[in-house]
Structures are given as structure tokens and as C-alpha cells.
């Protein structure tokens, strides 16, 4: 399908830090575009299928951006970032300032004014690029913490647009948010939108409290009213903006079909055999990020091995850790620590041919991940803080055979919905060990009941439901507050 001509512009525009595809240059110079990693693209891919729209984002490499190009019905509009901007806007301000603040300061955030300037400059570039491709009165869906100034920057340029923003990560309590030297500018940037979507009701509440405390705005029900400011800063005009929880989900039907395909079923058998057909397989699948609680999980596994509660070859643990943000110091240190711990555990508890912890620092295709989910008797999702965590929803959906058990941290957005999981507090190592053992040993009928309730929840609230809820809330805004969509 040929997308609507950009001379009149697109009626629907998505803006996200990354395009849904990454460029890979082969040694022979040929170029291949592959699906880019991470939760946002996984979720949005099926929402955007066959939708005539433009997607504005970075192509994943520094330097000049390629010309806009079409991917099916989607027009991809690459935004260029220089090497310094990748370091300052992306690795710096987004991933080393905002990410830690928005995730409970698990590692200390770094504040640099030069990073902030780059963040502002890149947000302007994104706003400019969206303004160029959006048709009169178009709907614009801005994503995530990297683009929090885009709503107001865009409204300045194009007051005709309907602008929504969705936060894939948590929004922090005001006590943490207030540490940000640029807190007022960020809130004013966000208030340029008509509707702001969050993963949990608590995130929306945190945002409202920040508006009250930092901007002295009023917040009633799900509407923030900002009287405006008498200055020349961004977002000085008065605004009424809705903020509510719209929890993200997965393409449940697509994953069920994939998981049940003969190729994936064959892989399930192969993977189990290559692990030595253990009685119990424990699994973790995460980006290698300090928010995901991998260290705490390994600590619990190490102690269970030491206590003799679990042992290979009967019980093995597989940790898949996708490489992530490898140029940020905190991530480099985390990788060293985790790999050191895995080495120590295996040194102490593995035997020739019987490995206690299988550690794979690799990215896999969706088929392979779907196969791993079905191999897992117990899935360990133990983040210290996570906006949602799609892996939890993917796991229960992939287990269409009704088997398995999910151990889930109460600090994930998913815990608000997946209440029949084996809940844990990952900081409480003794409690985490007990929960893992319970998930292994509970009677099969009880486990099946839990899994079936979890699967039903995801089935009834899939990614299409999420996108529908977000877009109808956006269509109802502004000044026509609709009821908060969930919980
Ligand atoms: P992420 O922090 O990236 O997402 P998550 O929600 O778990 O985390 O999504 C990760 C995605 O990557 C899943 O679809 C998973 O299957 C896939 N994945 C993980 N490891 C992989 C590997 N080794 N190979 C291939 N694929 C792998 C952010 C927020 C989350 C929020 C999402 C969506 O941090 O809280 O749920 O956005 O809003």
C-alpha cells in the first residue's frame, strides 16, 4: 500500500526515540533493516500494522539520517543524532539522568547541564520533524521519557494537532522527581499534550502530585489545570490536560499462534534436551538492566543451591540477558557483577555436564523466546522497579498448554493486573527463596488455576485494547474529561 502523500501530511503520527527498525550494515556493504529491540517496539509493531501513518524516530546510529522511506503502510522518518548527541541526549540525560530517577534511584542519577541542553535540542528536532509530516488536525502519539518536551514544543508550532504522550516507564514519586534541576521545564513540556497515559494509576497520581507541588497547578480527578506563566519559557500558555492509567499489553493472539507453531514446538523439545531434560527449568528473560533485579534473583538462586533445596541436573536456571546500553558505566558494572556471580555459582555448584546456571548474554528472535517460555516451569520476573514488564504477560500467554508458574515482583506495573502470580518482594531474599520453592512445589492443579486466570487477563486486555483505550482517551481530551480507563 502506498502511504498518503506527505504533501498533505499524515493524519496519524508516532514519535518515539527509536524507529521500529535498526540499520545493520553487512561486511559486503549491503544494508538490512531489522526490528529494533525493546518493549516499546514490540508493543507498537502490531498496533501499527497496516495503519497508514508516519513514524518519526532515530535510526539507531550517529551521523546523517537516511531519507524517509516506506515500510508497508508506514512512512519512516529518521531523525539524525550526532555522536555527541547520542552521548549527551540518549546515553546521558535519558539513560543516566531520567532513567535512574524514574526507577527509584536504584543507581544514583547523574546531572549535567550540557546533557540537558542536548536533550532540549534533540526534543526540538523531533518536534520539528513531526510538525513537518503531520496533516492539519492530525493525531500525534509521542512515546516515553526521551521526548517529554515534545508535546509543548509541538503545540507551539502546531496548535491544530491532537497530542498524546505515553510513558512506558514509571513516573516517580514527587520526592524523587523533585531532585531534577529541570523538573518544572519537564512538567511544562508534558502539559503541552491533551492526554498523558501512564502504566499504573500510581504513576498518573505521582505526575499530578508533581504538577501541584512543582508548578502549583491544580489537579482534580484526572485533570491537571495549569494557569500558565508570565515568562518566555516553554509551555507558558494555560492548559487543561488529562492524565490516566492505560496499562500496556502484548499481541496475545500473535504470540499464542507463534508459540503453538510446529517449528517452535520442535525447539521446545530441542532446548529441553540440550539442558539435559531437567525436572524443573527456572527462567529469567530481561534486558541487562539494574532495574530488572537480576542480581537479587541470582542471590536467591545461589542460596537455594547452597541450602541444597535445588541442584542440577534436576533443577537448572537459565538467564537470558539482552545486551543493553553498554556504553553507560552503570550497565558495564552491572554486567561485570552479574557475570562474576554466575561464574562463582557455577564454580561452586555445577558438575561436569551439569550446569547450575545457564547464562546467555544474547538477543534472540521471537520464535526462540517463545520456545524458551514453554521450556520454563517457573518464570522469574523480579524487577526492583518496572513500568509494566511485558515478559510476564508474554510468558503466561505463551504457556497455552496451561502449565508453568509465574513469580512476579510487586514492583512491576504487571503486578497490578497479574494478581494470581506468585508475588514477591525481590529485596527480601528469604521471601524470594520461599516463593520460588512454592512455585516449584505447589500442586499442579493450583498452578494451572493460577495460570489460567493470568492468561485470561492478558487475553482480555491485549495490546489492541491498550491502543484503543489510549486513542479514545486522546480523542475525548481536552476539556472533555472522560472517566479514567482502568483500575
Ligand atoms: P523494557 O524495559 O525493554 O520495556 P519489557 O517490558 O520486559 O522491558 O520488554 C522487553 C521485550 O524484549 C519483551 O518483548 C521481551 O520478550 C523482549 N526480550 C527480552 N530479552 C530478549 C532477548 N534476549 N532476545 C529477544 N527479545 C528479548 C519498557 C519498560 C517496561 C514496559 C515496556 C513496554 O521498561 O516496563 O513494559 O517498555 O511499555
CSV table of C-alpha atoms in Angstrom, one decimal, residues 6-485:
chain,number,residue,atom,x,y,z
A,6,UNK,CA,3.4,13.7,2.6
A,7,UNK,CA,2.5,16.9,0.7
A,8,UNK,CA,-0.8,16.9,2.6
A,9,UNK,CA,0.8,15.1,5.6
A,10,UNK,CA,-0.3,12.2,7.7
A,11,UNK,CA,-3.4,12.0,9.9
A,12,UNK,CA,-1.6,9.8,12.4
A,13,UNK,CA,2.0,10.3,13.5
A,14,UNK,CA,4.0,8.4,16.1
A,15,UNK,CA,7.1,9.9,17.6
A,16,UNK,CA,9.5,7.7,19.6
A,17,UNK,CA,13.2,7.8,20.3
A,18,UNK,CA,13.8,4.8,18.0
A,19,UNK,CA,12.3,3.9,14.7
A,20,UNK,CA,10.8,0.4,14.8
A,21,UNK,CA,13.8,-0.8,12.7
A,22,UNK,CA,17.5,-0.6,13.1
A,23,UNK,CA,20.1,-0.4,10.3
A,24,UNK,CA,22.6,-3.2,10.0
A,25,UNK,CA,25.5,-2.9,7.5
A,26,UNK,CA,26.9,-6.3,6.4
A,27,UNK,CA,30.7,-6.7,5.8
A,28,UNK,CA,29.9,-6.6,2.0
A,29,UNK,CA,28.4,-3.1,2.5
A,30,UNK,CA,24.8,-4.3,2.0
A,31,UNK,CA,22.2,-2.8,4.3
A,32,UNK,CA,19.5,-4.6,6.2
A,33,UNK,CA,16.8,-3.1,8.4
A,34,UNK,CA,15.8,-5.3,11.4
A,35,UNK,CA,13.2,-4.9,14.1
A,36,UNK,CA,14.7,-2.8,16.9
A,37,UNK,CA,14.9,-4.3,20.4
A,38,UNK,CA,12.8,-3.4,23.5
A,39,UNK,CA,9.3,-3.3,24.8
A,40,UNK,CA,8.1,-0.2,23.0
A,41,UNK,CA,8.6,-1.5,19.5
A,42,UNK,CA,7.4,-5.0,20.5
A,43,UNK,CA,4.1,-3.4,21.6
A,44,UNK,CA,3.6,-0.8,18.9
A,45,UNK,CA,4.5,-3.2,16.0
A,46,UNK,CA,1.2,-4.9,16.0
A,47,UNK,CA,-0.8,-1.7,16.7
A,48,UNK,CA,0.7,0.0,13.6
A,49,UNK,CA,0.3,-3.0,11.3
A,50,UNK,CA,-1.5,-1.8,8.1
A,51,UNK,CA,-2.1,1.6,9.6
A,52,UNK,CA,-1.4,4.5,7.3
A,53,UNK,CA,0.9,6.6,9.4
A,54,UNK,CA,4.3,8.2,9.8
A,55,UNK,CA,6.8,7.2,12.5
A,56,UNK,CA,9.4,9.8,13.5
A,57,UNK,CA,12.4,8.4,15.3
A,58,UNK,CA,16.2,7.9,15.4
A,59,UNK,CA,17.6,5.1,13.1
A,60,UNK,CA,20.0,3.9,15.8
A,61,UNK,CA,23.3,5.2,14.5
A,62,UNK,CA,25.1,8.6,14.8
A,63,UNK,CA,25.5,10.9,11.8
A,64,UNK,CA,23.4,11.9,8.9
A,65,UNK,CA,19.9,10.3,8.8
A,66,UNK,CA,18.7,8.3,5.8
A,67,UNK,CA,15.9,9.8,3.7
A,68,UNK,CA,12.4,8.9,4.8
A,69,UNK,CA,11.3,5.5,3.5
A,70,UNK,CA,8.3,3.3,3.5
A,71,UNK,CA,7.8,0.1,5.4
A,72,UNK,CA,4.4,-1.3,4.2
A,73,UNK,CA,1.8,1.4,5.0
A,74,UNK,CA,4.2,3.1,7.4
A,75,UNK,CA,6.4,6.1,6.4
A,76,UNK,CA,9.6,6.0,8.5
A,77,UNK,CA,11.1,9.5,9.1
A,78,UNK,CA,14.6,9.2,10.6
A,79,UNK,CA,15.8,12.0,12.9
A,80,UNK,CA,19.6,12.5,12.9
A,81,UNK,CA,21.7,12.4,16.1
A,82,UNK,CA,25.3,13.4,16.1
A,83,UNK,CA,27.9,11.3,18.1
A,84,UNK,CA,27.8,13.9,20.9
A,85,UNK,CA,24.0,13.9,21.0
A,86,UNK,CA,23.9,10.1,21.3
A,87,UNK,CA,26.3,10.5,24.3
A,88,UNK,CA,24.5,13.5,25.9
A,89,UNK,CA,20.8,13.2,25.0
A,90,UNK,CA,20.5,9.4,24.8
A,91,UNK,CA,23.1,7.7,26.9
A,92,UNK,CA,23.4,10.8,29.2
A,93,UNK,CA,20.2,12.6,30.0
A,94,UNK,CA,17.8,9.9,29.0
A,95,UNK,CA,19.6,6.8,30.4
A,96,UNK,CA,21.8,8.2,33.1
A,97,UNK,CA,19.7,11.1,34.5
A,98,UNK,CA,16.0,10.3,33.8
A,99,UNK,CA,16.1,6.5,33.9
A,100,UNK,CA,17.5,6.2,37.4
A,101,UNK,CA,15.3,9.0,38.8
A,102,UNK,CA,12.2,7.4,37.3
A,103,UNK,CA,13.2,4.0,38.7
A,104,UNK,CA,13.5,4.7,42.4
A,105,UNK,CA,17.2,5.9,42.2
A,106,UNK,CA,18.4,2.3,42.2
A,107,UNK,CA,21.6,3.8,41.0
A,108,UNK,CA,22.4,7.5,41.6
A,109,UNK,CA,21.4,9.8,38.7
A,110,UNK,CA,24.0,12.0,37.0
A,111,UNK,CA,23.2,15.7,36.4
A,112,UNK,CA,25.0,17.6,33.7
A,113,UNK,CA,23.7,20.9,32.3
A,114,UNK,CA,25.3,20.0,28.9
A,115,UNK,CA,23.2,16.8,28.8
A,116,UNK,CA,20.0,18.8,29.5
A,117,UNK,CA,20.9,21.2,26.6
A,118,UNK,CA,21.3,18.3,24.3
A,119,UNK,CA,18.0,16.8,25.5
A,120,UNK,CA,16.2,20.0,24.8
A,121,UNK,CA,17.9,20.4,21.3
A,122,UNK,CA,17.0,16.9,20.3
A,123,UNK,CA,13.4,17.3,21.5
A,124,UNK,CA,13.2,20.4,19.3
A,125,UNK,CA,14.4,18.4,16.3
A,126,UNK,CA,11.8,15.7,16.9
A,127,UNK,CA,9.0,18.4,17.3
A,128,UNK,CA,10.2,20.0,14.0
A,129,UNK,CA,10.1,16.6,12.2
A,130,UNK,CA,6.6,15.8,13.5
A,131,UNK,CA,5.3,19.3,12.6
A,132,UNK,CA,6.6,18.7,9.1
A,133,UNK,CA,4.8,15.4,8.4
A,134,UNK,CA,1.5,15.9,10.4
A,135,UNK,CA,-1.6,16.8,8.4
A,136,UNK,CA,-3.9,19.6,9.6
A,137,UNK,CA,-5.7,18.4,12.8
A,138,UNK,CA,-3.7,15.1,12.9
A,139,UNK,CA,-3.3,12.9,15.9
A,140,UNK,CA,0.2,12.6,17.2
A,141,UNK,CA,1.2,9.9,19.7
A,142,UNK,CA,4.5,10.7,21.4
A,143,UNK,CA,6.3,8.0,23.4
A,144,UNK,CA,8.3,7.8,26.5
A,145,UNK,CA,10.7,9.7,28.7
A,146,UNK,CA,13.2,10.6,26.0
A,147,UNK,CA,10.6,13.0,24.4
A,148,UNK,CA,9.0,14.8,27.4
A,149,UNK,CA,9.4,18.3,25.9
A,150,UNK,CA,8.0,17.4,22.5
A,151,UNK,CA,4.3,17.9,23.5
A,152,UNK,CA,4.8,21.6,24.3
A,153,UNK,CA,7.4,22.2,21.6
A,154,UNK,CA,4.9,20.7,19.1
A,155,UNK,CA,1.9,22.7,20.4
A,156,UNK,CA,3.9,25.9,19.9
A,157,UNK,CA,4.5,25.0,16.3
A,158,UNK,CA,1.2,23.3,15.5
A,159,UNK,CA,-1.7,24.2,17.8
A,160,UNK,CA,-4.1,22.4,15.5
A,161,UNK,CA,-2.8,18.9,16.5
A,162,UNK,CA,-4.2,16.5,18.9
A,163,UNK,CA,-1.2,15.4,21.0
A,164,UNK,CA,-1.0,12.3,23.3
A,165,UNK,CA,2.0,11.0,25.3
A,166,UNK,CA,2.5,7.6,26.8
A,167,UNK,CA,5.1,6.8,29.5
A,168,UNK,CA,6.4,3.3,29.2
A,169,UNK,CA,8.3,3.6,32.4
A,170,UNK,CA,7.2,4.5,35.9
A,171,UNK,CA,6.6,8.2,36.9
A,172,UNK,CA,8.4,8.7,40.1
A,173,UNK,CA,7.1,10.0,43.5
A,174,UNK,CA,7.5,13.8,43.7
A,175,UNK,CA,10.1,13.4,46.4
A,176,UNK,CA,12.4,11.8,43.8
A,177,UNK,CA,11.2,13.8,40.8
A,178,UNK,CA,12.0,17.0,42.6
A,179,UNK,CA,15.7,16.2,42.6
A,180,UNK,CA,15.7,17.0,38.9
A,181,UNK,CA,17.1,20.5,38.3
A,182,UNK,CA,14.8,20.8,35.2
A,183,UNK,CA,11.7,19.4,36.9
A,184,UNK,CA,9.5,22.5,36.0
A,185,UNK,CA,10.5,22.5,32.4
A,186,UNK,CA,9.8,18.8,32.0
A,187,UNK,CA,6.3,19.2,33.5
A,188,UNK,CA,5.6,22.2,31.3
A,189,UNK,CA,6.8,20.2,28.3
A,190,UNK,CA,4.4,17.3,29.1
A,191,UNK,CA,1.5,19.7,29.7
A,192,UNK,CA,1.6,20.6,26.0
A,193,UNK,CA,-0.2,17.3,25.4
A,194,UNK,CA,-4.0,16.8,25.5
A,195,UNK,CA,-3.8,13.4,27.2
A,196,UNK,CA,-1.0,11.8,29.2
A,197,UNK,CA,-1.1,8.0,29.6
A,198,UNK,CA,0.7,6.1,32.3
A,199,UNK,CA,1.2,2.4,33.1
A,200,UNK,CA,-0.3,2.5,36.6
A,201,UNK,CA,-2.8,4.7,38.4
A,202,UNK,CA,0.0,5.4,40.9
A,203,UNK,CA,2.2,6.8,38.1
A,204,UNK,CA,-0.6,9.2,37.0
A,205,UNK,CA,-1.1,10.2,40.6
A,206,UNK,CA,2.7,10.8,41.0
A,207,UNK,CA,2.6,13.1,37.9
A,208,UNK,CA,-0.4,15.0,39.3
A,209,UNK,CA,1.3,15.5,42.6
A,210,UNK,CA,4.4,16.8,40.9
A,211,UNK,CA,2.3,19.3,38.9
A,212,UNK,CA,0.8,20.5,42.2
A,213,UNK,CA,3.9,20.7,44.1
A,214,UNK,CA,6.4,21.9,41.4
A,215,UNK,CA,4.1,24.1,39.2
A,216,UNK,CA,1.4,25.0,41.8
A,217,UNK,CA,-1.1,23.7,39.2
A,218,UNK,CA,-4.4,22.3,40.3
A,219,UNK,CA,-5.2,18.6,39.9
A,220,UNK,CA,-8.8,17.3,40.3
A,221,UNK,CA,-10.0,13.9,39.3
A,222,UNK,CA,-7.8,13.1,36.3
A,223,UNK,CA,-7.4,16.6,35.0
A,224,UNK,CA,-4.5,19.0,35.6
A,225,UNK,CA,-5.2,22.7,35.2
A,226,UNK,CA,-2.2,24.9,34.7
A,227,UNK,CA,-2.9,28.6,34.8
A,228,UNK,CA,0.2,29.3,32.7
A,229,UNK,CA,3.2,31.5,33.4
A,230,UNK,CA,4.2,35.1,32.7
A,231,UNK,CA,7.5,34.2,31.2
A,232,UNK,CA,9.1,33.3,27.9
A,233,UNK,CA,9.8,29.7,28.8
A,234,UNK,CA,8.4,26.7,27.1
A,235,UNK,CA,4.8,25.9,27.9
A,236,UNK,CA,3.8,29.3,29.3
A,237,UNK,CA,0.2,29.1,28.0
A,238,UNK,CA,-2.7,27.9,30.2
A,239,UNK,CA,-3.6,24.3,29.8
A,240,UNK,CA,-6.1,21.6,30.8
A,241,UNK,CA,-4.7,18.1,30.4
A,242,UNK,CA,-6.0,14.7,31.3
A,243,UNK,CA,-3.7,12.1,32.9
A,244,UNK,CA,-4.7,8.5,33.5
A,245,UNK,CA,-3.6,4.9,33.6
A,246,UNK,CA,-3.7,2.9,30.4
A,247,UNK,CA,-1.6,-0.2,31.1
A,248,UNK,CA,0.2,-1.6,28.0
A,249,UNK,CA,-0.1,-5.2,26.9
A,250,UNK,CA,1.0,-7.6,24.3
A,251,UNK,CA,-0.2,-9.1,21.0
A,252,UNK,CA,-1.7,-12.1,22.7
A,253,UNK,CA,-3.2,-13.7,19.7
A,254,UNK,CA,0.0,-13.4,17.6
A,255,UNK,CA,2.1,-14.9,20.4
A,256,UNK,CA,-0.3,-17.8,21.0
A,257,UNK,CA,-0.1,-18.6,17.3
A,258,UNK,CA,3.6,-18.4,17.3
A,259,UNK,CA,4.0,-20.4,20.4
A,260,UNK,CA,1.8,-23.2,19.1
A,261,UNK,CA,3.6,-23.4,15.7
A,262,UNK,CA,5.3,-26.7,14.8
A,263,UNK,CA,8.7,-25.0,14.5
A,264,UNK,CA,8.5,-23.5,18.0
A,265,UNK,CA,7.2,-26.8,19.4
A,266,UNK,CA,10.2,-28.6,17.9
A,267,UNK,CA,12.5,-26.0,19.5
A,268,UNK,CA,10.9,-26.6,22.9
A,269,UNK,CA,11.9,-30.3,22.7
A,270,UNK,CA,15.4,-29.4,21.5
A,271,UNK,CA,16.0,-26.8,24.2
A,272,UNK,CA,14.8,-29.1,27.0
A,273,UNK,CA,17.0,-31.9,25.6
A,274,UNK,CA,20.1,-29.6,25.4
A,275,UNK,CA,19.5,-28.7,29.1
A,276,UNK,CA,19.6,-32.4,29.9
A,277,UNK,CA,15.8,-32.8,30.3
A,278,UNK,CA,15.8,-31.5,33.8
A,279,UNK,CA,12.7,-31.9,36.1
A,280,UNK,CA,12.4,-28.2,36.6
A,281,UNK,CA,13.6,-25.3,34.5
A,282,UNK,CA,13.7,-21.8,36.0
A,283,UNK,CA,14.0,-18.9,33.6
A,284,UNK,CA,14.7,-15.2,33.5
A,285,UNK,CA,14.5,-13.1,30.4
A,286,UNK,CA,15.4,-9.4,30.7
A,287,UNK,CA,17.4,-6.6,29.2
A,288,UNK,CA,20.6,-6.5,31.2
A,289,UNK,CA,19.4,-3.6,33.3
A,290,UNK,CA,19.8,-2.9,37.1
A,291,UNK,CA,16.1,-2.3,37.3
A,292,UNK,CA,15.3,-5.9,36.5
A,293,UNK,CA,16.5,-7.4,39.8
A,294,UNK,CA,18.8,-10.0,38.1
A,295,UNK,CA,21.4,-9.6,41.0
A,296,UNK,CA,18.7,-10.3,43.6
A,297,UNK,CA,17.4,-13.3,41.6
A,298,UNK,CA,20.9,-14.8,41.4
A,299,UNK,CA,21.5,-14.3,45.1
A,300,UNK,CA,18.3,-16.2,45.8
A,301,UNK,CA,19.3,-19.0,43.3
A,302,UNK,CA,22.8,-19.2,44.8
A,303,UNK,CA,21.5,-19.6,48.3
A,304,UNK,CA,18.9,-22.2,47.2
A,305,UNK,CA,21.8,-24.2,45.7
A,306,UNK,CA,23.8,-23.7,48.8
A,307,UNK,CA,20.9,-24.8,51.0
A,308,UNK,CA,20.6,-28.0,48.9
A,309,UNK,CA,17.0,-27.1,48.1
A,310,UNK,CA,17.7,-27.1,44.4
A,311,UNK,CA,20.5,-28.8,42.4
A,312,UNK,CA,21.4,-29.7,38.9
A,313,UNK,CA,20.7,-31.8,36.9
A,314,UNK,CA,17.2,-31.9,38.4
A,315,UNK,CA,16.7,-28.1,38.6
A,316,UNK,CA,18.5,-25.7,36.4
A,317,UNK,CA,18.3,-21.9,36.0
A,318,UNK,CA,18.5,-20.2,32.6
A,319,UNK,CA,19.1,-16.5,32.5
A,320,UNK,CA,18.7,-14.7,29.1
A,321,UNK,CA,20.1,-11.2,29.4
A,322,UNK,CA,19.8,-9.0,26.3
A,323,UNK,CA,22.8,-6.7,25.9
A,324,UNK,CA,21.7,-3.1,26.7
A,325,UNK,CA,23.2,0.4,27.0
A,326,UNK,CA,26.7,-1.0,27.1
A,327,UNK,CA,28.4,2.4,26.9
A,328,UNK,CA,26.7,3.6,30.2
A,329,UNK,CA,29.0,3.0,33.2
A,330,UNK,CA,26.3,1.6,35.5
A,331,UNK,CA,25.4,-1.0,32.9
A,332,UNK,CA,29.1,-2.0,32.4
A,333,UNK,CA,29.5,-2.5,36.1
A,334,UNK,CA,26.3,-4.5,36.3
A,335,UNK,CA,27.4,-6.8,33.6
A,336,UNK,CA,30.7,-7.5,35.3
A,337,UNK,CA,29.0,-8.1,38.6
A,338,UNK,CA,26.4,-10.5,37.2
A,339,UNK,CA,28.9,-12.4,35.1
A,340,UNK,CA,31.2,-12.7,38.2
A,341,UNK,CA,28.3,-14.0,40.2
A,342,UNK,CA,27.2,-16.6,37.6
A,343,UNK,CA,30.9,-17.7,37.4
A,344,UNK,CA,31.1,-18.2,41.2
A,345,UNK,CA,27.8,-20.0,41.4
A,346,UNK,CA,28.7,-22.4,38.6
A,347,UNK,CA,32.2,-22.9,40.0
A,348,UNK,CA,30.6,-24.0,43.3
A,349,UNK,CA,27.6,-25.9,42.2
A,350,UNK,CA,28.0,-27.2,38.6
A,351,UNK,CA,29.5,-30.6,37.8
A,352,UNK,CA,30.9,-31.9,34.5
A,353,UNK,CA,27.9,-32.0,32.2
A,354,UNK,CA,25.5,-30.5,34.8
A,355,UNK,CA,25.4,-26.7,34.7
A,356,UNK,CA,23.6,-24.9,37.5
A,357,UNK,CA,23.1,-21.6,35.8
A,358,UNK,CA,23.0,-21.2,32.0
A,359,UNK,CA,23.7,-17.6,31.2
A,360,UNK,CA,23.1,-16.2,27.7
A,361,UNK,CA,24.1,-12.6,27.0
A,362,UNK,CA,22.4,-12.5,23.6
A,363,UNK,CA,19.4,-11.3,21.7
A,364,UNK,CA,17.1,-13.9,20.2
A,365,UNK,CA,14.3,-13.9,17.7
A,366,UNK,CA,10.7,-14.1,18.9
A,367,UNK,CA,10.3,-17.8,18.0
A,368,UNK,CA,13.3,-18.7,20.2
A,369,UNK,CA,12.0,-16.6,23.1
A,370,UNK,CA,8.5,-18.2,22.7
A,371,UNK,CA,10.2,-21.7,22.8
A,372,UNK,CA,12.1,-20.8,26.0
A,373,UNK,CA,8.9,-19.6,27.7
A,374,UNK,CA,7.4,-23.0,27.1
A,375,UNK,CA,10.5,-24.8,28.4
A,376,UNK,CA,10.2,-22.8,31.7
A,377,UNK,CA,8.4,-24.5,34.6
A,378,UNK,CA,8.9,-21.4,36.7
A,379,UNK,CA,9.4,-17.9,35.2
A,380,UNK,CA,11.2,-15.4,37.4
A,381,UNK,CA,10.3,-11.8,36.8
A,382,UNK,CA,11.8,-10.0,39.8
A,383,UNK,CA,12.4,-6.3,38.9
A,384,UNK,CA,13.1,-3.7,41.6
A,385,UNK,CA,11.0,-1.3,39.6
A,386,UNK,CA,9.5,-1.8,36.1
A,387,UNK,CA,6.9,0.3,34.3
A,388,UNK,CA,4.9,-2.8,33.2
A,389,UNK,CA,7.1,-5.8,32.2
A,390,UNK,CA,5.9,-7.4,29.0
A,391,UNK,CA,7.9,-10.6,29.7
A,392,UNK,CA,5.4,-11.6,32.4
A,393,UNK,CA,2.5,-11.1,30.1
A,394,UNK,CA,4.3,-12.9,27.3
A,395,UNK,CA,5.1,-15.9,29.5
A,396,UNK,CA,1.6,-16.6,30.7
A,397,UNK,CA,0.3,-16.2,27.1
A,398,UNK,CA,3.0,-18.5,25.6
A,399,UNK,CA,2.0,-21.3,28.1
A,400,UNK,CA,-1.1,-22.2,26.1
A,401,UNK,CA,-0.7,-25.7,27.4
A,402,UNK,CA,-1.8,-24.5,30.8
A,403,UNK,CA,1.5,-25.4,32.5
A,404,UNK,CA,4.1,-23.2,34.2
A,405,UNK,CA,4.2,-20.8,37.1
A,406,UNK,CA,5.0,-17.1,37.3
A,407,UNK,CA,7.0,-15.5,40.1
A,408,UNK,CA,6.4,-11.7,39.9
A,409,UNK,CA,7.8,-8.7,41.7
A,410,UNK,CA,5.2,-6.5,43.3
A,411,UNK,CA,7.2,-3.5,42.0
A,412,UNK,CA,6.2,-4.1,38.3
A,413,UNK,CA,3.2,-2.5,36.6
A,414,UNK,CA,2.2,-6.0,35.7
A,415,UNK,CA,1.6,-6.9,39.3
A,416,UNK,CA,-1.4,-4.6,39.4
A,417,UNK,CA,-3.1,-6.9,36.9
A,418,UNK,CA,-1.5,-10.3,37.2
A,419,UNK,CA,-2.6,-10.8,40.8
A,420,UNK,CA,-2.7,-14.6,40.7
A,421,UNK,CA,1.1,-14.8,40.1
A,422,UNK,CA,3.4,-15.9,43.0
A,423,UNK,CA,4.1,-12.3,44.2
A,424,UNK,CA,7.5,-11.5,45.7
A,425,UNK,CA,9.4,-8.6,47.1
A,426,UNK,CA,12.8,-9.1,45.4
A,427,UNK,CA,14.6,-7.2,48.2
A,428,UNK,CA,13.5,-9.8,50.7
A,429,UNK,CA,15.9,-12.7,49.6
A,430,UNK,CA,14.5,-15.1,52.2
A,431,UNK,CA,11.0,-14.4,51.0
A,432,UNK,CA,12.0,-14.7,47.4
A,433,UNK,CA,13.6,-18.1,48.0
A,434,UNK,CA,10.4,-19.3,49.7
A,435,UNK,CA,8.3,-18.0,46.8
A,436,UNK,CA,10.5,-19.7,44.2
A,437,UNK,CA,10.2,-23.0,46.1
A,438,UNK,CA,6.5,-22.6,46.4
A,439,UNK,CA,6.2,-22.0,42.7
A,440,UNK,CA,8.2,-25.2,42.1
A,441,UNK,CA,6.4,-27.4,44.6
A,442,UNK,CA,2.8,-26.2,44.7
A,443,UNK,CA,0.3,-28.8,43.5
A,444,UNK,CA,-0.2,-28.8,39.7
A,445,UNK,CA,-3.9,-28.2,39.8
A,446,UNK,CA,-3.4,-25.0,41.9
A,447,UNK,CA,-0.7,-23.8,39.5
A,448,UNK,CA,-3.0,-24.4,36.5
A,449,UNK,CA,-5.8,-22.4,38.1
A,450,UNK,CA,-3.4,-19.5,38.6
A,451,UNK,CA,-2.0,-19.7,35.1
A,452,UNK,CA,-5.5,-19.9,33.5
A,453,UNK,CA,-6.6,-16.7,35.4
A,454,UNK,CA,-3.4,-14.9,34.3
A,455,UNK,CA,-3.8,-16.0,30.7
A,456,UNK,CA,-7.4,-14.8,30.7
A,457,UNK,CA,-6.4,-11.4,32.0
A,458,UNK,CA,-3.9,-10.8,29.2
A,459,UNK,CA,-6.2,-12.2,26.6
A,460,UNK,CA,-9.0,-9.7,27.6
A,461,UNK,CA,-6.5,-6.8,27.9
A,462,UNK,CA,-4.2,-7.2,24.9
A,463,UNK,CA,-2.2,-4.6,23.1
A,464,UNK,CA,-5.1,-3.7,20.8
A,465,UNK,CA,-7.2,-2.9,23.9
A,466,UNK,CA,-4.4,-0.7,25.2
A,467,UNK,CA,-4.1,1.2,21.9
A,468,UNK,CA,-7.9,1.6,21.6
A,469,UNK,CA,-8.1,2.9,25.2
A,470,UNK,CA,-5.3,5.3,24.7
A,471,UNK,CA,-6.6,6.7,21.4
A,472,UNK,CA,-10.2,7.1,22.6
A,473,UNK,CA,-9.0,8.9,25.8
A,474,UNK,CA,-6.9,11.2,23.5
A,475,UNK,CA,-9.9,11.8,21.2
A,476,UNK,CA,-12.0,12.8,24.2
A,477,UNK,CA,-9.5,15.3,25.5
A,478,UNK,CA,-9.1,18.2,26.0
A,479,UNK,CA,-11.6,19.8,28.2
A,480,UNK,CA,-13.9,16.8,27.9
A,481,UNK,CA,-12.6,14.6,30.7
A,482,UNK,CA,-13.6,11.0,30.2
A,483,UNK,CA,-13.6,8.5,33.1
A,484,UNK,CA,-10.2,7.0,33.9
A,485,UNK,CA,-10.0,3.9,31.8
